[in-house]
PDB file of C-alpha atoms in Angstrom:
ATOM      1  CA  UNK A   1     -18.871   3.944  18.009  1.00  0.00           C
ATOM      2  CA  UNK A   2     -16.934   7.182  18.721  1.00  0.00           C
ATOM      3  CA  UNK A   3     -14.458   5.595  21.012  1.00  0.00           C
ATOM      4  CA  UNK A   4     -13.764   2.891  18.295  1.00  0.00           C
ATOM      5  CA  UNK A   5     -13.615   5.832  15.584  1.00  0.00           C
ATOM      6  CA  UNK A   6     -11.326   7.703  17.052  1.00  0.00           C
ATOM      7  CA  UNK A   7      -9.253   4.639  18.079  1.00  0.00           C
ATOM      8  CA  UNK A   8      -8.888   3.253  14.669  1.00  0.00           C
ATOM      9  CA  UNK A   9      -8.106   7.085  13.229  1.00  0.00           C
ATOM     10  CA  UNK A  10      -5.544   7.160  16.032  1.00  0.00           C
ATOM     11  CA  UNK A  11      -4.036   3.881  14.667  1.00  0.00           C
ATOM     12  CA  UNK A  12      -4.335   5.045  10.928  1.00  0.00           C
ATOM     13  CA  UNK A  13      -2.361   8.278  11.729  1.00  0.00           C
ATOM     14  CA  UNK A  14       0.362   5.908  13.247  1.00  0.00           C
ATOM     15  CA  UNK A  15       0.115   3.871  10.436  1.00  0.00           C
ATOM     16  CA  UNK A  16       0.766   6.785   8.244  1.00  0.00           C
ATOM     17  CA  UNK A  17       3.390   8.359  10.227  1.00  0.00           C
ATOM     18  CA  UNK A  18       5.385   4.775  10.161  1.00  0.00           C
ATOM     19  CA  UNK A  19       5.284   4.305   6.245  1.00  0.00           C
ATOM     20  CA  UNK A  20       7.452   6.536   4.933  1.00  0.00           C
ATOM     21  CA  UNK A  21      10.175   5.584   7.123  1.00  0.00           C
ATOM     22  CA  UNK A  22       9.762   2.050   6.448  1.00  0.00           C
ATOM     23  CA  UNK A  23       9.588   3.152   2.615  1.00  0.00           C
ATOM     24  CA  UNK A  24      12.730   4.780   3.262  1.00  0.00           C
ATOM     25  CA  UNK A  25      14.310   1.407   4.964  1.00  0.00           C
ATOM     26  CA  UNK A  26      13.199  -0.613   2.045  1.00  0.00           C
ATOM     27  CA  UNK A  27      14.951   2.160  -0.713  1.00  0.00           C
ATOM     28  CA  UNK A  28      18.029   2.078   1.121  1.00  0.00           C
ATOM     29  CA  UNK A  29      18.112  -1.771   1.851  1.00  0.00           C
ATOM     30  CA  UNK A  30      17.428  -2.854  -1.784  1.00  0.00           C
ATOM     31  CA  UNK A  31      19.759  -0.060  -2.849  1.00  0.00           C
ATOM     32  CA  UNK A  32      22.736  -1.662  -0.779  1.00  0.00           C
ATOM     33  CA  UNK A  33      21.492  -5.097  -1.832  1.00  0.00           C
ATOM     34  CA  UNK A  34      21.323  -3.767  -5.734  1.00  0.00           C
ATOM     35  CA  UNK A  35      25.353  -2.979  -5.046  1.00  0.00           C
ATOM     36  CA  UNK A  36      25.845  -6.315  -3.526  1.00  0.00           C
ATOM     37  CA  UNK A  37      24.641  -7.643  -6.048  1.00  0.00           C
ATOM     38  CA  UNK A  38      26.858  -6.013  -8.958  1.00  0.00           C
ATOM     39  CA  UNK A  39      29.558  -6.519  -6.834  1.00  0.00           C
ATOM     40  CA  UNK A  40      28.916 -10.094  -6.486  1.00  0.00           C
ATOM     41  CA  UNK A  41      28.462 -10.767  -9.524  1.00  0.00           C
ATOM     42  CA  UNK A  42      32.306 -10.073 -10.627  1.00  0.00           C
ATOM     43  CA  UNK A  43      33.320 -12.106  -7.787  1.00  0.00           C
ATOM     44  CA  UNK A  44      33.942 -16.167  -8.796  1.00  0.00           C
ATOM     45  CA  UNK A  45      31.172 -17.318  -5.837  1.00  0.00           C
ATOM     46  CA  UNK A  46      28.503 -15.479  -7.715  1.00  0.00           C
ATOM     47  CA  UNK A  47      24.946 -16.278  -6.271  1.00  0.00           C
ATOM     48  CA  UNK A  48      23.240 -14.828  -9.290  1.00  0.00           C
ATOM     49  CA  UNK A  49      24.429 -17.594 -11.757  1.00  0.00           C
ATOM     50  CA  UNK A  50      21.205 -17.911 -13.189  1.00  0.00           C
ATOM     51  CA  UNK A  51      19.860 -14.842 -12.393  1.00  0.00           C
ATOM     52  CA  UNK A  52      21.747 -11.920 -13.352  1.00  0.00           C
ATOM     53  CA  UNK A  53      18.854  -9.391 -13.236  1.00  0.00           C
ATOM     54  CA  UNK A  54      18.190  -9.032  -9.868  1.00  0.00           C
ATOM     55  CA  UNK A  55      20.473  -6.420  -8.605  1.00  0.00           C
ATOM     56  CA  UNK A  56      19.059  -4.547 -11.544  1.00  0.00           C
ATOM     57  CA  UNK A  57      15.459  -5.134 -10.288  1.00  0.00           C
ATOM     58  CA  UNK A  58      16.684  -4.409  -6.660  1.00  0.00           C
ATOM     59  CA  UNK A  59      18.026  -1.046  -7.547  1.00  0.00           C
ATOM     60  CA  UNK A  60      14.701  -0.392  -9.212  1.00  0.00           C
ATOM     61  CA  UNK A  61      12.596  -1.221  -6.549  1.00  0.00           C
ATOM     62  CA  UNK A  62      15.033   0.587  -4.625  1.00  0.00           C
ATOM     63  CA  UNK A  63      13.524   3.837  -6.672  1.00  0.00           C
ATOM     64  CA  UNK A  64      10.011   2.136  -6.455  1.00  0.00           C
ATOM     65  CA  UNK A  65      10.297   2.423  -2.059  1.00  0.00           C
ATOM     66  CA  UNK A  66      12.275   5.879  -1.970  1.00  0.00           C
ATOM     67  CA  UNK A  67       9.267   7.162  -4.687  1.00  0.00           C
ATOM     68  CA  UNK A  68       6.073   5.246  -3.023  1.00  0.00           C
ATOM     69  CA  UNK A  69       3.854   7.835  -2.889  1.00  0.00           C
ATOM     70  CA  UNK A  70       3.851   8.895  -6.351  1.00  0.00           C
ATOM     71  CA  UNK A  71       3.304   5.329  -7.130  1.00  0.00           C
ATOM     72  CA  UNK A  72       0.628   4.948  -5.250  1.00  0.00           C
ATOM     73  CA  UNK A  73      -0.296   7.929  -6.612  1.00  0.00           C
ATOM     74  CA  UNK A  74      -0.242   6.880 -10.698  1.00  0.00           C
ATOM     75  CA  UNK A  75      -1.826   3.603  -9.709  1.00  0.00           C
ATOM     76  CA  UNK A  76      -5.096   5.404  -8.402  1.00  0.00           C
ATOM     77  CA  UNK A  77      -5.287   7.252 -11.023  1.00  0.00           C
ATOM     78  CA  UNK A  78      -5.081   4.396 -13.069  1.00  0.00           C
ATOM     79  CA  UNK A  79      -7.834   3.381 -11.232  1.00  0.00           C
ATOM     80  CA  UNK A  80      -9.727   6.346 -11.636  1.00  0.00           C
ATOM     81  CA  UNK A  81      -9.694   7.353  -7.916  1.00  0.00           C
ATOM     82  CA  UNK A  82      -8.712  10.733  -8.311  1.00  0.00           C
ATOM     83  CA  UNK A  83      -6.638  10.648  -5.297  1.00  0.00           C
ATOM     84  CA  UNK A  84      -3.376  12.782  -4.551  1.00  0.00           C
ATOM     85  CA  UNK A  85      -1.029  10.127  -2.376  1.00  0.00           C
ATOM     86  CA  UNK A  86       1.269  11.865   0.524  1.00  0.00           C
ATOM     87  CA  UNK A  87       3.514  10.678   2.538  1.00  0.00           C
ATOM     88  CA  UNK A  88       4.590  13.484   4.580  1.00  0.00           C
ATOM     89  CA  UNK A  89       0.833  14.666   5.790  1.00  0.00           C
ATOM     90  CA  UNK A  90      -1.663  12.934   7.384  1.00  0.00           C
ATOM     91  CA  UNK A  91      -5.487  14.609   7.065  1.00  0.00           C
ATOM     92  CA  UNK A  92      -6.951  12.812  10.537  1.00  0.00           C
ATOM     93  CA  UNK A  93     -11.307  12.423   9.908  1.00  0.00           C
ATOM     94  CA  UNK A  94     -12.094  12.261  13.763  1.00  0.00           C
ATOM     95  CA  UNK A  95     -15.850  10.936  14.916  1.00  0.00           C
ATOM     96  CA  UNK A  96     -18.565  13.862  14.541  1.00  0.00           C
ATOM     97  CA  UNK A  97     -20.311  13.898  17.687  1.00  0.00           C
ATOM     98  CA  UNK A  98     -23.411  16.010  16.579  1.00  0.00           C
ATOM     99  CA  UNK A  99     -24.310  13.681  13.551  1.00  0.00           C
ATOM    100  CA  UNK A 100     -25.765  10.055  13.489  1.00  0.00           C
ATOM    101  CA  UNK A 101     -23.357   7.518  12.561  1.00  0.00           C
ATOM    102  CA  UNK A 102     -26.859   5.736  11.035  1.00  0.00           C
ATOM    103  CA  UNK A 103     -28.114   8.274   9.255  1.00  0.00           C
ATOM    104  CA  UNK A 104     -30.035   7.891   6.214  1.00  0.00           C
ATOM    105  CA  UNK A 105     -32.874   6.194   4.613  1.00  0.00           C
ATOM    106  CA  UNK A 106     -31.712   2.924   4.821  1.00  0.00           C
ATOM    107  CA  UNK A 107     -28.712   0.202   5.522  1.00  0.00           C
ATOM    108  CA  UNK A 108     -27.230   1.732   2.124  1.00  0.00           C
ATOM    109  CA  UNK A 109     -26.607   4.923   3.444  1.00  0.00           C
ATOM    110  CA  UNK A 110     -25.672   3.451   7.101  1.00  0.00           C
ATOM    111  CA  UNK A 111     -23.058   1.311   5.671  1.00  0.00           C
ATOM    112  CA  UNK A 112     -21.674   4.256   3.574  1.00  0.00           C
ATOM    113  CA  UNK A 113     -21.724   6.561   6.606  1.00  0.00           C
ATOM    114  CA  UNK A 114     -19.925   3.650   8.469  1.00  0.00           C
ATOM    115  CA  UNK A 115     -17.030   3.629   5.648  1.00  0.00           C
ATOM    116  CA  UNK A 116     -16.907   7.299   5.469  1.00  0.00           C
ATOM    117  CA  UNK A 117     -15.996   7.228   9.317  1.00  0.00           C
ATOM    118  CA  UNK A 118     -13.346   5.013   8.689  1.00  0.00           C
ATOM    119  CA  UNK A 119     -11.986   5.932   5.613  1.00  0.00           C
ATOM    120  CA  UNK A 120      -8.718   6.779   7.059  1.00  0.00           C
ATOM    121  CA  UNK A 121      -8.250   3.835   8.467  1.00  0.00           C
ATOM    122  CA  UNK A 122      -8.724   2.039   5.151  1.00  0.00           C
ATOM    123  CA  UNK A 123      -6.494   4.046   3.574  1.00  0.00           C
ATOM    124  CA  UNK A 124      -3.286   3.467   5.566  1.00  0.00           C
ATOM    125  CA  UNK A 125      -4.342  -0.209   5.585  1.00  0.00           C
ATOM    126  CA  UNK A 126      -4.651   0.271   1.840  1.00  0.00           C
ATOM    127  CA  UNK A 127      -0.598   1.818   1.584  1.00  0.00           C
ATOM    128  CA  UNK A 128       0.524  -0.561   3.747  1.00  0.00           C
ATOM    129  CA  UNK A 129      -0.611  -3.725   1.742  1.00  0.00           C
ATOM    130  CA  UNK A 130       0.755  -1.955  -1.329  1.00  0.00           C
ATOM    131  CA  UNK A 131       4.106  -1.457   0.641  1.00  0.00           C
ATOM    132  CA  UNK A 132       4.001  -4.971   1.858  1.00  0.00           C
ATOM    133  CA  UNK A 133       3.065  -6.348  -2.290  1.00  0.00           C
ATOM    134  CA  UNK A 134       6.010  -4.734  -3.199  1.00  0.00           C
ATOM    135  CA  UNK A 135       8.924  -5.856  -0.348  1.00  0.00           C
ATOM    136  CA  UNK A 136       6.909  -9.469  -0.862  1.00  0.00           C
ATOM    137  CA  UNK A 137       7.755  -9.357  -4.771  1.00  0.00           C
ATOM    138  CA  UNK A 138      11.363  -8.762  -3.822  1.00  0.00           C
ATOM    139  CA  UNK A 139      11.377 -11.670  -1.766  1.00  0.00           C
ATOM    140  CA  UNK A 140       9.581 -13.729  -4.554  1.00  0.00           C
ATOM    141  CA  UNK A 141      12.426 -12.532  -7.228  1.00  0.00           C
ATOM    142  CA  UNK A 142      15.284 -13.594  -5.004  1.00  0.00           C
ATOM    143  CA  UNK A 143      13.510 -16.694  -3.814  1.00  0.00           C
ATOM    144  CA  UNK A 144      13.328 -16.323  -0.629  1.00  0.00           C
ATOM    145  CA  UNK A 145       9.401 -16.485  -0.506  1.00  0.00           C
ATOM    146  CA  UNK A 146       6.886 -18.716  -2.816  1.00  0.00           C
ATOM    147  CA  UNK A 147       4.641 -15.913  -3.157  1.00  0.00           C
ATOM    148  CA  UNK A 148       3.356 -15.828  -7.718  1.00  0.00           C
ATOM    149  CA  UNK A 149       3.655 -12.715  -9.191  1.00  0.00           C
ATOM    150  CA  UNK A 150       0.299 -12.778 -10.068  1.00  0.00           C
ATOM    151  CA  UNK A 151      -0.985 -12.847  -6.698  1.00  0.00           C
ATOM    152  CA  UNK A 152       1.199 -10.032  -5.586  1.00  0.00           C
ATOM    153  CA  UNK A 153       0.170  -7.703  -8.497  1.00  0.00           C
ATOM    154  CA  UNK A 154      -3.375  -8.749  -7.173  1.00  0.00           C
ATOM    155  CA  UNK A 155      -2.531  -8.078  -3.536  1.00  0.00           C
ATOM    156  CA  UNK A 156      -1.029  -4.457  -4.696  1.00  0.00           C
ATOM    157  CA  UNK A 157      -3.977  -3.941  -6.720  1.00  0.00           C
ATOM    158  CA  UNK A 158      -6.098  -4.223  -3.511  1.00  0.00           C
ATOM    159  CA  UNK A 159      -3.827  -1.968  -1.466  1.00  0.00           C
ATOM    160  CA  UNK A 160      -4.848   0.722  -4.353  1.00  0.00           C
ATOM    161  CA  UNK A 161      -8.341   0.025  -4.209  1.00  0.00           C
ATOM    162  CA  UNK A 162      -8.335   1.014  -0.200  1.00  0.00           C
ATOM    163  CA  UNK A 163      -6.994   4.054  -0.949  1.00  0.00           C
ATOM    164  CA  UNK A 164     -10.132   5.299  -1.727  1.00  0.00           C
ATOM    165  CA  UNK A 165     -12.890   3.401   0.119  1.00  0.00           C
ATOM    166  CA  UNK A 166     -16.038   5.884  -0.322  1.00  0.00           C
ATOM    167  CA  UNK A 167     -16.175   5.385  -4.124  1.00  0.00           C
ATOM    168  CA  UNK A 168     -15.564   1.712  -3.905  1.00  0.00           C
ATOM    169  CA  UNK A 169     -18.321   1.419  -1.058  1.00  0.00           C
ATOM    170  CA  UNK A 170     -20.743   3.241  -3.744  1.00  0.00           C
ATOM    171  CA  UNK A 171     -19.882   1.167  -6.509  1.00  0.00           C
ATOM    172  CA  UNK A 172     -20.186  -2.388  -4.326  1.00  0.00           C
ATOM    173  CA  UNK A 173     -23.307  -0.808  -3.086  1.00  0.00           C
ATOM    174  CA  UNK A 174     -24.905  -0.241  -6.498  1.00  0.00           C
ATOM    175  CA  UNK A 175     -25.561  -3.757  -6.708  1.00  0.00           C
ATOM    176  CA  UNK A 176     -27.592  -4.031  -3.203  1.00  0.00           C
ATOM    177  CA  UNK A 177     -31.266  -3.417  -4.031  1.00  0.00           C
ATOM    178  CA  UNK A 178     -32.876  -0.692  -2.387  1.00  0.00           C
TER     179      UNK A 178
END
């Protein structure tokens, strides 16, 4: 289980080295799309005929990707996660050799030890579903996907809940009996 602990952390930390710079790609890709856009949209081969809002929505987006983590941020607290959202740190929980990774009186406390160890692991996963909800609702306002809104609001809404995966764990687990 330590070997596959440590792995996984390894391949959170990645993860969370990786996402600001792809946050950073997205800003600066639906800024220069946002301009297109304007710019296109004096020109007499306008694509945005019937849809002259979505440079406006790409520049915001643009401002959504460049600001990520304090949207990620906001959202959990929406949530009530009480979690503080980074980008620019990553806090690695490594594999504790000299406690049991079943520990407890029960599978309740196993499977919250189990989450615990991989909590970091959720989290990136958790950002990087939220990243992916939002470049997949860009697609879905240009049409270049058939993804509902509805689904991708659900699919961020999930990225948010991973961000803290200890108190979800405990609430999920309140309805196991003991």
């Amino acid at each position: 289980m330590e070997g596959l602990v440590n792995f996984l952390n390894d391949i959170a930390i990645a993860g969370s080295w990786l996402l600001p710079t792809a946050c950073y790609i997205a800003a600066c890709m639906s800024f220069l799309y946002a301009v297109w856009g304007m710019w296109q949209q004096r020109q007499p081969q306008n694509p945005f005929v019937g849809k002259p809002w979505i440079p406006y929505v790409a520049l915001v987006l643009s401002g959504a990707f460049a600001a990520f983590d304090r949207i990620l941020t906001k959202a959990a607290k929406s949530a009530k996660l009480d979690m503080q959202v980074s980008l620019n740190s990553s806090s690695p929980t490594g594999y504790t050799g000299n406690t049991s990774p079943i520990s407890g009186a029960g599978p309740h406390d196993a499977i919250l030890q189990i989450v615990r160890d991989f909590s970091l692991f959720f989290q990136t996963f958790g950002a990087w579903v939220a990243f992916f909800a939002l470049v997949s609702w860009q697609g879905a306002m240009t049409g270049k996907n058939n993804r509902t809104k509805l689904g991708l609001l659900c699919q961020f809404a999930l990225g948010v809940v991973l961000l803290n995966p200890v108190k979800e764990a405990n609430w999920l687990l309140s309805y196991w009996p003991h």
